[in-house]
XYZ file of C-alpha atoms in Angstrom:
647
model
C -28.307 63.064 -3.078
C -30.203 60.288 -1.367
C -30.581 60.268 2.394
C -28.176 63.128 3.043
C -30.651 64.704 5.458
C -31.233 61.446 7.296
C -27.530 60.738 7.417
C -26.762 64.105 8.936
C -29.502 63.763 11.516
C -28.183 60.349 12.521
C -24.867 61.780 13.639
C -25.678 62.858 17.167
C -23.424 65.201 19.038
C -21.288 63.782 21.815
C -23.311 65.538 24.577
C -26.515 64.053 23.155
C -24.970 60.593 23.218
C -23.865 61.068 26.798
C -27.371 62.172 27.809
C -28.879 59.174 26.018
C -26.642 56.844 27.994
C -27.538 58.542 31.292
C -31.225 57.759 30.647
C -30.448 54.069 30.091
C -32.404 52.861 33.127
C -35.637 54.146 31.543
C -34.711 52.844 28.102
C -35.879 50.057 25.876
C -32.582 48.323 26.647
C -33.547 48.087 30.301
C -36.612 46.071 29.277
C -34.578 43.350 27.596
C -34.597 40.800 30.412
C -34.743 38.306 27.545
C -33.298 39.236 24.134
C -36.392 37.686 22.551
C -38.299 40.775 23.680
C -36.632 42.642 20.809
C -38.927 40.768 18.441
C -41.974 42.323 20.110
C -40.860 45.897 19.430
C -42.392 48.017 16.711
C -40.225 49.351 13.905
C -40.272 52.774 15.534
C -39.136 51.292 18.835
C -36.321 49.503 17.012
C -35.052 52.854 15.751
C -34.984 54.142 19.325
C -33.308 50.935 20.460
C -30.561 51.410 17.867
C -29.831 54.882 19.260
C -29.589 53.456 22.764
C -27.284 50.628 21.668
C -24.991 53.105 19.920
C -24.827 55.284 23.060
C -24.137 52.278 25.276
C -21.384 51.084 22.956
C -19.669 54.470 22.987
C -19.993 54.795 26.760
C -18.622 51.296 27.400
C -15.603 51.580 25.109
C -14.823 55.049 26.464
C -14.261 53.389 29.843
C -12.442 50.230 28.760
C -10.840 50.974 25.417
C -11.228 48.492 22.602
C -12.654 48.419 19.103
C -15.190 51.169 18.514
C -15.620 52.107 14.848
C -16.527 48.646 13.568
C -19.289 48.170 16.137
C -20.810 51.589 15.503
C -21.032 50.691 11.830
C -23.309 47.695 12.446
C -25.670 48.987 15.159
C -28.782 49.117 12.951
C -27.854 45.844 11.289
C -27.425 44.165 14.690
C -30.788 45.428 15.933
C -32.500 44.325 12.715
C -30.997 40.836 12.813
C -32.072 40.184 16.394
C -35.512 41.695 15.693
C -36.156 39.467 12.682
C -34.429 36.173 13.448
C -34.999 33.859 16.402
C -31.528 33.926 17.903
C -29.925 31.914 19.426
C -31.859 29.102 17.707
C -31.104 30.866 14.446
C -27.304 31.024 14.298
C -25.756 34.491 13.978
C -22.010 34.489 13.228
C -19.890 37.634 13.290
C -16.734 37.618 11.208
C -13.991 39.188 13.343
C -15.245 40.108 16.794
C -14.430 43.816 16.376
C -18.030 44.428 15.328
C -19.731 42.367 18.049
C -20.058 44.873 20.934
C -23.645 45.936 20.012
C -24.488 42.239 19.692
C -23.230 41.662 23.236
C -25.269 44.558 24.580
C -28.445 43.088 23.063
C -27.822 39.505 24.202
C -27.873 39.693 27.978
C -24.407 41.138 28.554
C -25.226 44.832 28.851
C -24.685 44.789 32.635
C -21.134 43.485 32.068
C -20.231 45.517 28.988
C -18.075 47.818 31.149
C -15.779 44.804 31.767
C -14.832 44.428 28.091
C -11.259 43.186 27.677
C -10.629 43.489 31.428
C -9.370 40.636 33.583
C -12.304 38.341 34.374
C -14.589 40.400 32.130
C -16.131 40.026 28.698
C -13.962 39.061 25.765
C -13.454 41.629 23.028
C -14.529 38.966 20.535
C -17.361 36.470 20.239
C -16.730 33.478 22.483
C -18.738 30.251 22.666
C -18.154 29.772 26.395
C -19.412 33.292 27.130
C -22.919 33.105 25.668
C -25.259 30.824 23.751
C -25.730 33.790 21.420
C -22.113 33.345 20.271
C -22.346 30.123 18.250
C -18.814 30.518 16.891
C -15.748 32.259 18.305
C -14.219 34.791 15.930
C -11.155 36.973 16.242
C -9.236 36.174 13.089
C -11.031 37.220 9.941
C -12.736 35.476 7.041
C -13.955 32.401 8.920
C -17.680 33.127 9.173
C -18.861 31.715 5.837
C -16.966 28.452 6.314
C -18.299 28.031 9.847
C -21.807 29.066 8.815
C -21.836 26.617 5.933
C -20.808 23.851 8.328
C -23.716 24.756 10.609
C -26.106 24.910 7.658
C -25.075 21.457 6.444
C -25.410 20.085 9.995
C -28.944 21.521 10.060
C -29.737 19.904 6.715
C -28.441 16.525 7.861
C -30.676 16.778 10.921
C -33.669 17.883 8.850
C -33.924 21.153 10.782
C -35.166 24.553 9.679
C -33.057 27.093 11.558
C -31.542 30.042 9.731
C -27.787 30.568 9.622
C -26.620 34.160 9.122
C -22.995 35.235 8.622
C -21.931 38.883 8.824
C -18.613 39.443 7.067
C -16.821 42.767 6.638
C -15.598 43.802 3.218
C -12.016 43.754 4.492
C -12.429 40.091 5.417
C -13.556 39.387 1.856
C -9.981 39.975 0.726
C -8.969 36.617 2.196
C -8.987 33.501 0.059
C -10.757 31.462 2.717
C -13.939 33.500 2.226
C -13.967 32.687 -1.483
C -13.237 29.017 -0.858
C -16.272 28.923 1.427
C -18.474 30.789 -1.057
C -17.456 28.441 -3.829
C -18.360 25.448 -1.671
C -21.633 27.048 -0.545
C -22.610 27.745 -4.136
C -22.114 24.103 -5.076
C -23.775 22.597 -1.988
C -26.910 24.795 -2.328
C -27.573 24.774 1.424
C -29.729 27.625 2.699
C -27.331 30.220 4.082
C -27.576 33.996 4.493
C -24.360 35.982 4.117
C -24.389 39.710 4.838
C -21.528 41.644 3.281
C -20.920 44.588 5.611
C -19.393 46.956 3.065
C -18.052 50.062 4.785
C -15.856 51.310 1.959
C -18.365 52.534 -0.657
C -20.437 55.692 -1.036
C -24.068 55.012 -0.198
C -25.456 57.906 -2.199
C -26.033 56.217 -5.537
C -27.576 52.871 -4.617
C -29.926 53.777 -1.775
C -32.483 56.061 -3.411
C -36.208 55.348 -3.363
C -36.153 53.269 -6.570
C -33.256 51.150 -5.344
C -35.033 50.617 -2.031
C -38.155 49.433 -3.841
C -36.313 47.153 -6.269
C -34.118 45.614 -3.568
C -37.179 44.809 -1.504
C -38.805 43.382 -4.605
C -35.974 40.975 -5.479
C -35.915 39.684 -1.884
C -39.637 38.938 -1.867
C -41.149 35.466 -1.861
C -43.078 36.278 -5.067
C -40.007 37.371 -7.046
C -37.800 34.543 -5.804
C -40.492 31.977 -6.481
C -41.147 33.346 -9.950
C -37.418 33.474 -10.691
C -36.898 29.840 -9.684
C -39.935 28.745 -11.673
C -38.686 30.781 -14.598
C -35.336 29.043 -14.466
C -37.021 25.680 -14.868
C -38.949 26.953 -17.892
C -35.881 28.590 -19.401
C -33.932 25.333 -19.029
C -36.275 23.862 -21.652
C -35.406 26.603 -24.190
C -32.823 26.089 -26.910
C -29.318 27.009 -25.723
C -29.006 30.367 -27.575
C -32.373 31.566 -26.252
C -31.494 30.323 -22.767
C -28.336 32.463 -22.790
C -30.230 35.484 -24.066
C -32.807 35.293 -21.258
C -30.032 34.936 -18.694
C -28.269 38.048 -20.040
C -31.501 40.050 -19.837
C -31.963 39.199 -16.173
C -28.299 39.870 -15.389
C -28.550 43.267 -17.031
C -31.631 44.119 -15.004
C -29.987 43.022 -11.767
C -26.796 44.926 -12.584
C -28.907 48.066 -12.508
C -29.464 47.393 -8.805
C -25.833 46.925 -7.856
C -22.798 44.760 -8.502
C -24.121 41.311 -7.792
C -23.355 39.373 -10.978
C -20.046 38.089 -9.627
C -21.747 36.724 -6.494
C -24.425 35.167 -8.671
C -21.689 33.381 -10.617
C -20.434 31.994 -7.294
C -23.878 30.454 -6.770
C -25.349 33.077 -4.423
C -28.645 34.878 -4.837
C -27.571 38.528 -4.609
C -29.632 41.269 -2.946
C -28.423 44.841 -2.750
C -26.748 47.093 -2.288
C -28.876 48.609 0.461
C -28.314 51.170 3.199
C -27.102 49.256 6.254
C -28.063 52.125 8.562
C -31.668 52.434 7.415
C -34.039 50.095 9.213
C -36.722 50.854 6.606
C -34.409 49.122 4.128
C -33.059 46.360 6.354
C -36.167 45.068 8.085
C -38.326 44.293 5.001
C -35.463 42.521 3.236
C -34.544 40.408 6.264
C -38.197 39.517 6.873
C -38.600 38.545 3.256
C -35.614 36.218 3.488
C -36.741 34.744 6.781
C -40.101 33.841 5.223
C -38.742 32.862 1.811
C -38.643 29.226 0.694
C -35.482 29.872 -1.351
C -33.280 26.824 -0.658
C -29.799 28.101 -1.554
C -27.218 30.632 -0.338
C -28.115 34.340 -0.371
C -25.815 37.363 -0.133
C -27.093 40.722 1.121
C -24.846 43.638 0.231
C -25.228 46.237 3.013
C -23.454 49.581 2.731
C -22.364 50.902 6.135
C -20.164 53.612 7.548
C -17.517 52.702 10.108
C -17.861 54.872 13.214
C -21.438 55.805 12.255
C -23.277 58.098 14.654
C -20.290 59.360 16.629
C -18.705 62.428 15.074
C -15.153 61.948 16.472
C -15.085 58.445 14.992
C -16.545 59.467 11.640
C -13.929 62.190 11.207
C -10.981 60.096 12.404
C -8.715 58.617 9.746
C -9.061 55.113 11.202
C -12.687 55.697 12.306
C -11.493 55.026 15.877
C -10.999 51.355 15.040
C -8.941 50.508 18.106
C -8.922 53.025 20.929
C -7.677 53.587 24.440
C -10.055 54.999 27.039
C -11.459 58.275 25.746
C -13.578 61.286 26.619
C -17.079 60.823 25.178
C -17.630 64.548 24.688
C -14.419 65.319 22.802
C -13.315 61.900 21.592
C -9.787 62.545 22.892
C -8.057 59.354 23.983
C -6.316 58.961 27.325
C -3.103 57.345 26.150
C -0.263 57.168 28.640
C 2.863 58.953 27.547
C 5.331 56.414 26.221
C 8.446 55.988 28.318
C 10.244 54.264 25.469
C 9.580 53.604 21.782
C 7.566 50.513 20.963
C 9.261 47.458 19.553
C 7.119 47.871 16.445
C 8.443 51.371 15.848
C 12.036 50.309 16.471
C 11.602 47.536 13.916
C 10.186 49.954 11.351
C 12.930 52.510 11.852
C 15.606 49.823 11.693
C 14.170 48.432 8.484
C 14.123 51.914 6.975
C 17.770 52.378 7.965
C 18.761 49.120 6.282
C 16.666 49.872 3.189
C 18.572 53.120 2.686
C 21.695 51.005 2.222
C 20.110 48.200 0.218
C 17.655 48.747 -2.645
C 16.724 45.068 -2.647
C 14.910 45.314 0.692
C 11.104 45.358 0.442
C 8.408 45.304 3.131
C 5.296 43.117 3.066
C 2.328 42.890 5.410
C -1.242 41.596 5.339
C -3.672 44.429 6.129
C -1.697 45.409 9.241
C 0.329 48.376 7.994
C 0.232 50.453 11.161
C 0.132 47.430 13.470
C 3.452 46.163 12.111
C 5.051 49.534 11.403
C 5.244 48.822 7.689
C 3.287 52.041 7.098
C 6.354 54.019 8.236
C 8.512 52.051 5.823
C 5.981 52.736 3.065
C 6.089 56.479 3.614
C 9.794 56.500 2.829
C 9.759 53.742 0.209
C 6.256 53.681 -1.315
C 7.369 51.551 -4.271
C 8.918 48.950 -1.986
C 6.035 48.445 0.465
C 3.255 45.945 -0.236
C 0.048 45.498 1.729
C -1.575 42.389 0.266
C -4.816 42.592 2.268
C -6.055 39.946 4.673
C -4.155 37.253 2.833
C -1.283 35.893 4.903
C -0.871 32.805 2.732
C -0.416 34.974 -0.335
C 1.911 37.310 1.584
C 4.343 34.488 2.352
C 4.388 32.997 -1.149
C 4.576 36.485 -2.658
C 7.645 37.055 -0.463
C 9.073 33.738 -1.643
C 8.650 34.837 -5.245
C 10.492 38.074 -4.547
C 13.265 36.184 -2.751
C 13.652 33.818 -5.697
C 14.497 36.840 -7.857
C 17.199 38.157 -5.547
C 15.145 40.609 -3.492
C 15.176 40.750 0.301
C 11.562 40.618 1.476
C 10.720 41.346 5.108
C 7.346 39.730 5.732
C 5.969 41.500 8.828
C 3.094 39.616 10.437
C 1.719 39.074 13.913
C 2.722 35.715 15.348
C -0.872 34.442 15.319
C -1.448 35.687 11.765
C 1.659 33.889 10.520
C 0.014 30.690 11.771
C -2.507 31.067 8.950
C 0.272 30.754 6.383
C 2.109 27.781 7.861
C 1.782 25.583 4.791
C 3.321 28.321 2.654
C 6.193 28.755 5.132
C 6.903 25.035 4.849
C 6.433 24.408 1.139
C 7.089 27.717 -0.563
C 9.878 29.027 1.647
C 11.673 26.345 3.673
C 11.689 23.446 1.215
C 13.144 25.774 -1.403
C 15.429 27.401 1.184
C 14.461 30.891 0.050
C 15.744 33.855 2.089
C 12.450 35.310 3.278
C 12.815 37.430 6.423
C 9.961 36.977 8.913
C 9.442 39.880 11.320
C 7.144 38.364 13.962
C 5.284 41.058 15.891
C 3.054 40.447 18.943
C 5.253 37.550 20.082
C 4.278 36.457 23.571
C 1.221 37.521 25.554
C -0.811 40.501 24.360
C -3.036 41.554 27.252
C -6.582 42.620 26.412
C -6.653 40.854 23.033
C -6.378 37.573 24.924
C -6.255 34.034 23.635
C -6.660 34.506 19.912
C -3.888 37.080 19.490
C -1.316 35.658 21.928
C 1.899 34.816 20.070
C 2.586 31.597 21.951
C 3.498 29.051 19.310
C 5.877 30.482 16.692
C 9.059 29.227 18.416
C 7.745 25.664 18.330
C 6.083 25.734 14.913
C 9.019 27.391 13.146
C 11.804 25.659 15.060
C 10.937 22.245 13.646
C 11.412 23.431 10.051
C 14.712 22.656 8.296
C 16.744 25.689 7.106
C 14.918 28.135 9.416
C 16.972 30.490 11.599
C 15.198 31.722 14.759
C 16.075 34.828 16.791
C 14.338 36.645 19.650
C 15.144 40.184 20.734
C 15.800 40.780 24.429
C 15.437 44.563 24.064
C 15.174 47.288 21.418
C 18.903 47.384 20.681
C 18.913 43.638 20.114
C 15.974 44.052 17.752
C 17.984 46.545 15.725
C 20.844 44.041 15.533
C 18.465 41.316 14.376
C 16.940 43.468 11.640
C 20.400 44.138 10.244
C 21.404 40.496 10.661
C 18.314 39.384 8.739
C 19.014 41.914 5.982
C 22.562 40.584 5.672
C 21.638 36.867 5.800
C 20.801 35.338 2.418
C 21.457 31.622 2.930
C 17.824 30.764 3.696
C 14.782 31.798 5.725
C 15.291 33.705 8.957
C 12.811 34.903 11.588
C 13.008 37.220 14.556
C 10.323 37.782 17.174
C 9.491 40.724 19.407
C 6.582 41.657 21.670
C 3.805 44.192 21.631
C 4.264 47.431 23.513
C 7.056 49.638 24.737
C 10.679 48.658 24.945
C 12.954 48.886 27.969
C 14.218 52.402 27.292
C 17.758 51.218 26.612
C 20.092 53.552 24.724
C 19.913 52.697 21.040
C 22.787 52.650 18.566
C 22.617 54.631 15.346
C 22.380 51.367 13.450
C 22.245 47.717 14.391
C 25.217 45.390 14.070
C 25.407 42.048 12.301
C 25.214 39.177 14.787
C 27.108 35.933 14.353
C 24.510 33.297 13.522
C 23.853 30.954 16.439
C 25.799 32.891 19.065
C 24.370 34.116 22.372
C 25.951 36.263 25.066
C 26.676 36.281 28.793
C 25.033 39.288 30.446
C 26.001 38.627 34.078
C 28.534 36.191 35.572
C 27.652 33.933 38.510
C 28.508 30.543 39.975
C 25.498 28.665 41.391
C 22.683 28.790 38.864
C 22.432 29.773 35.185
C 19.407 31.616 33.824
C 19.282 31.250 30.038
C 16.739 33.647 28.538
C 15.298 33.665 25.028
C 13.527 36.959 24.304
C 12.366 39.861 26.419
C 12.167 37.979 29.733
C 15.864 38.840 30.061
C 15.004 41.827 32.255
C 13.027 39.574 34.608
C 15.976 37.160 34.724
C 18.288 39.972 35.803
C 15.820 40.956 38.519
C 15.584 37.295 39.568
C 19.369 37.207 39.847
C 19.178 40.164 42.221
C 16.624 38.313 44.364
C 18.824 35.206 44.421
C 21.793 37.325 45.443
C 19.819 38.363 48.523
C 19.478 34.656 49.335
C 23.223 34.129 48.975
C 23.082 32.521 45.534
C 25.131 33.720 42.599
C 23.422 33.577 39.193
C 24.765 33.759 35.677
C 22.349 35.404 33.258
C 22.682 34.680 29.545
C 20.798 35.861 26.475
C 20.474 33.003 23.981
C 19.541 35.301 21.070
C 19.084 32.207 18.860
C 16.787 29.226 19.357
C 17.969 27.752 16.076
C 20.804 27.122 15.677
C 21.483 26.809 19.398
C 24.681 28.228 20.792
C 26.031 24.832 21.802
C 29.271 26.213 23.117
C 27.403 28.583 25.433
C 25.124 25.816 26.711
C 28.086 23.499 27.370
C 29.815 26.277 29.269
C 26.744 26.991 31.416
C 26.075 23.300 32.074
C 29.698 22.598 32.990
C 30.067 25.433 35.486
C 26.647 25.443 37.193
C 24.709 22.887 39.195
C 21.462 24.005 37.676
C 20.193 25.839 34.607
C 16.773 27.324 33.892
C 15.580 28.302 30.429
C 13.012 31.093 30.193
C 10.920 31.911 27.118
C 7.652 33.619 26.148
C 6.406 30.655 24.175
C 4.572 27.367 24.520
C 6.047 24.036 25.519
C 8.001 22.437 22.695
C 10.061 25.515 21.950
C 13.435 26.848 23.086
C 13.571 24.929 26.379
C 12.821 21.677 24.579
C 15.637 22.320 22.102
C 18.093 22.939 24.961
C 16.858 19.874 26.848
C 17.306 17.597 23.852
C 20.789 18.933 23.142
C 21.919 18.497 26.751
C 20.537 14.967 26.801
C 22.417 14.077 23.611
C 25.638 15.550 25.015
C 25.321 13.825 28.388
C 25.187 17.172 30.159
C 22.096 16.440 32.259
C 24.152 14.318 34.664
C 26.295 17.371 35.411
C 23.627 20.074 35.487
C 19.948 19.848 36.334
C 17.783 21.655 33.769
C 14.370 23.239 34.320
C 12.356 24.876 31.555
C 10.015 27.810 32.131
C 7.534 28.594 29.367
C 3.936 29.609 28.891
C 1.416 27.244 30.499
C -0.299 24.615 28.372
C -3.569 26.557 28.274
C -5.100 29.412 26.294
C -4.770 32.249 28.800
C -7.679 34.639 29.206
C -7.339 38.356 28.550
C -5.876 40.558 31.271
C -3.083 43.089 31.532
C 0.208 41.720 30.133
C 1.802 42.073 33.574
C -0.914 39.960 35.173
C -0.763 37.397 32.369
C 2.992 36.897 32.802
C 2.523 36.651 36.552
C -0.101 33.944 36.017
C 2.297 32.203 33.616
C 5.086 32.194 36.208
C 7.474 34.184 34.014
C 8.252 37.059 36.374
C 11.345 37.607 38.524
C 9.871 36.331 41.800
C 8.733 33.074 40.254
C 12.010 32.538 38.385
C 14.011 33.134 41.574
C 11.729 30.848 43.590
C 12.131 28.095 41.002
C 15.911 28.425 41.138
C 16.136 28.629 44.929
C 13.855 25.688 45.708
C 15.466 23.327 43.221
C 19.103 24.198 43.753
């Protein structure tokens, strides 16, 4: 079997990795005052550099937590790309920032790598404002080819000669946007290099000595030039002979890999090759850098997620997302949960409802464990569907199921549902189909920062006719909303809940069916009304306690529904209080705006002054969730201060 010996040798023990990191001050990395120095290293030095980058990546993530496996899988590829291409003049785009930590280490951020995902520290994703070496911000997947093609066309319009390289993971290739971009790239014929980081295929068969030689051959200037010249000659042949010659070349290239499909998309295919072997990577990349080939090229690189760190390689998820961990053992330092997570409560509630209703099915888009749908799938494997990184398809697929009388629960993160907005509008709401949207990661998400913060779903769903909107104040309320959604079949319905642990409230055996559009009074008061939508209810109750110390009596209410509003509840609060404050974990234009408009229409603003508290009109940087909500002014002290000063 090819390269088994090399592969085994590459997997260093944890103590060896720790020792490598401790020698960092005398390393090649310490010499990189300018990333351009990488291009002066010999091939042997680049191999040493790759080992040092891997050790630094492991050491950094062990201290901060974050995404480990994806970065370890592209260490050699990252070193090779920066050694061959003149970044940042040559544009290097990483699809999904999970794999960008080695890139950050090599591009002047090694001294800050220990601040990854910490408040005021480095982002866990590529970020344009962070470094000139990050030409495009990426945290959602499948965007790199589209962005890279835009940069390539801009270069062509300017008459420039820079290279544009996109690195896209094979998981990201399951999204339609990647294929739309490839189709466009194939027709435009702009020079573009796409590297398919394929970490889901055995590397034994395609990376033997013959494959290495042939792959280098087809990437060479001589072969490419001869092939293009040959095409011009073949175009003069009669049609039957032209087709025969084409089939001969396709057959020969099929012997190297699986590139015919990419060739049909208009890409020149090279591969597959071992993405961990610099002897394979460097010659191919240098050939392409020096090649006059004018069109798009795809390099198929086979990699192994978690490569070079035994605990990651043997982990089921390859240590994709980790808490702080011990480098020697790989054991993660996860705090013991005080309460079940909202995600788990959702999953268990959905399972409970599905036991009573065979029409219930679960759908997600490559986020089985993240949404809890994996738990549902273990009990109902025939009723769980993971459609891949394809949120648009997930929503329309759910609409199709709903049109046939099934009860689909489409479980997506708030920010991922954004990618399917057109389908929510046209395929679900216009047809008034009863798709149930379980919106995870609603509100602020801490270390994942701007790109994963669920800030906008209240506003972007609330403006859609037929849509019912709910937000759970705690785990028990979430259980009620799952059952309510399962019972509701008059149209689309959505319920949102945050990341992380719940409040620890006692849970019922099964949720109850809520009356649509009805909230609840949690605490009675006389001076000010605090109307909460979502999990800020606990902070509102604490704010009421603070106001009580100031001699003010506060009513605390849980709206439960943003659409339809509980008009009777709002009238009652406005009639009996001088002031009302709405509190929500969403952007401006959401729940507070709906309440404000209703009170204006009803003439209630002359009786009760209304203030709305919501997330600030900015993209908040990553930090702990507690600090983010403090910065947003959605904690008890701020709520109480707002009420006291404006009473």
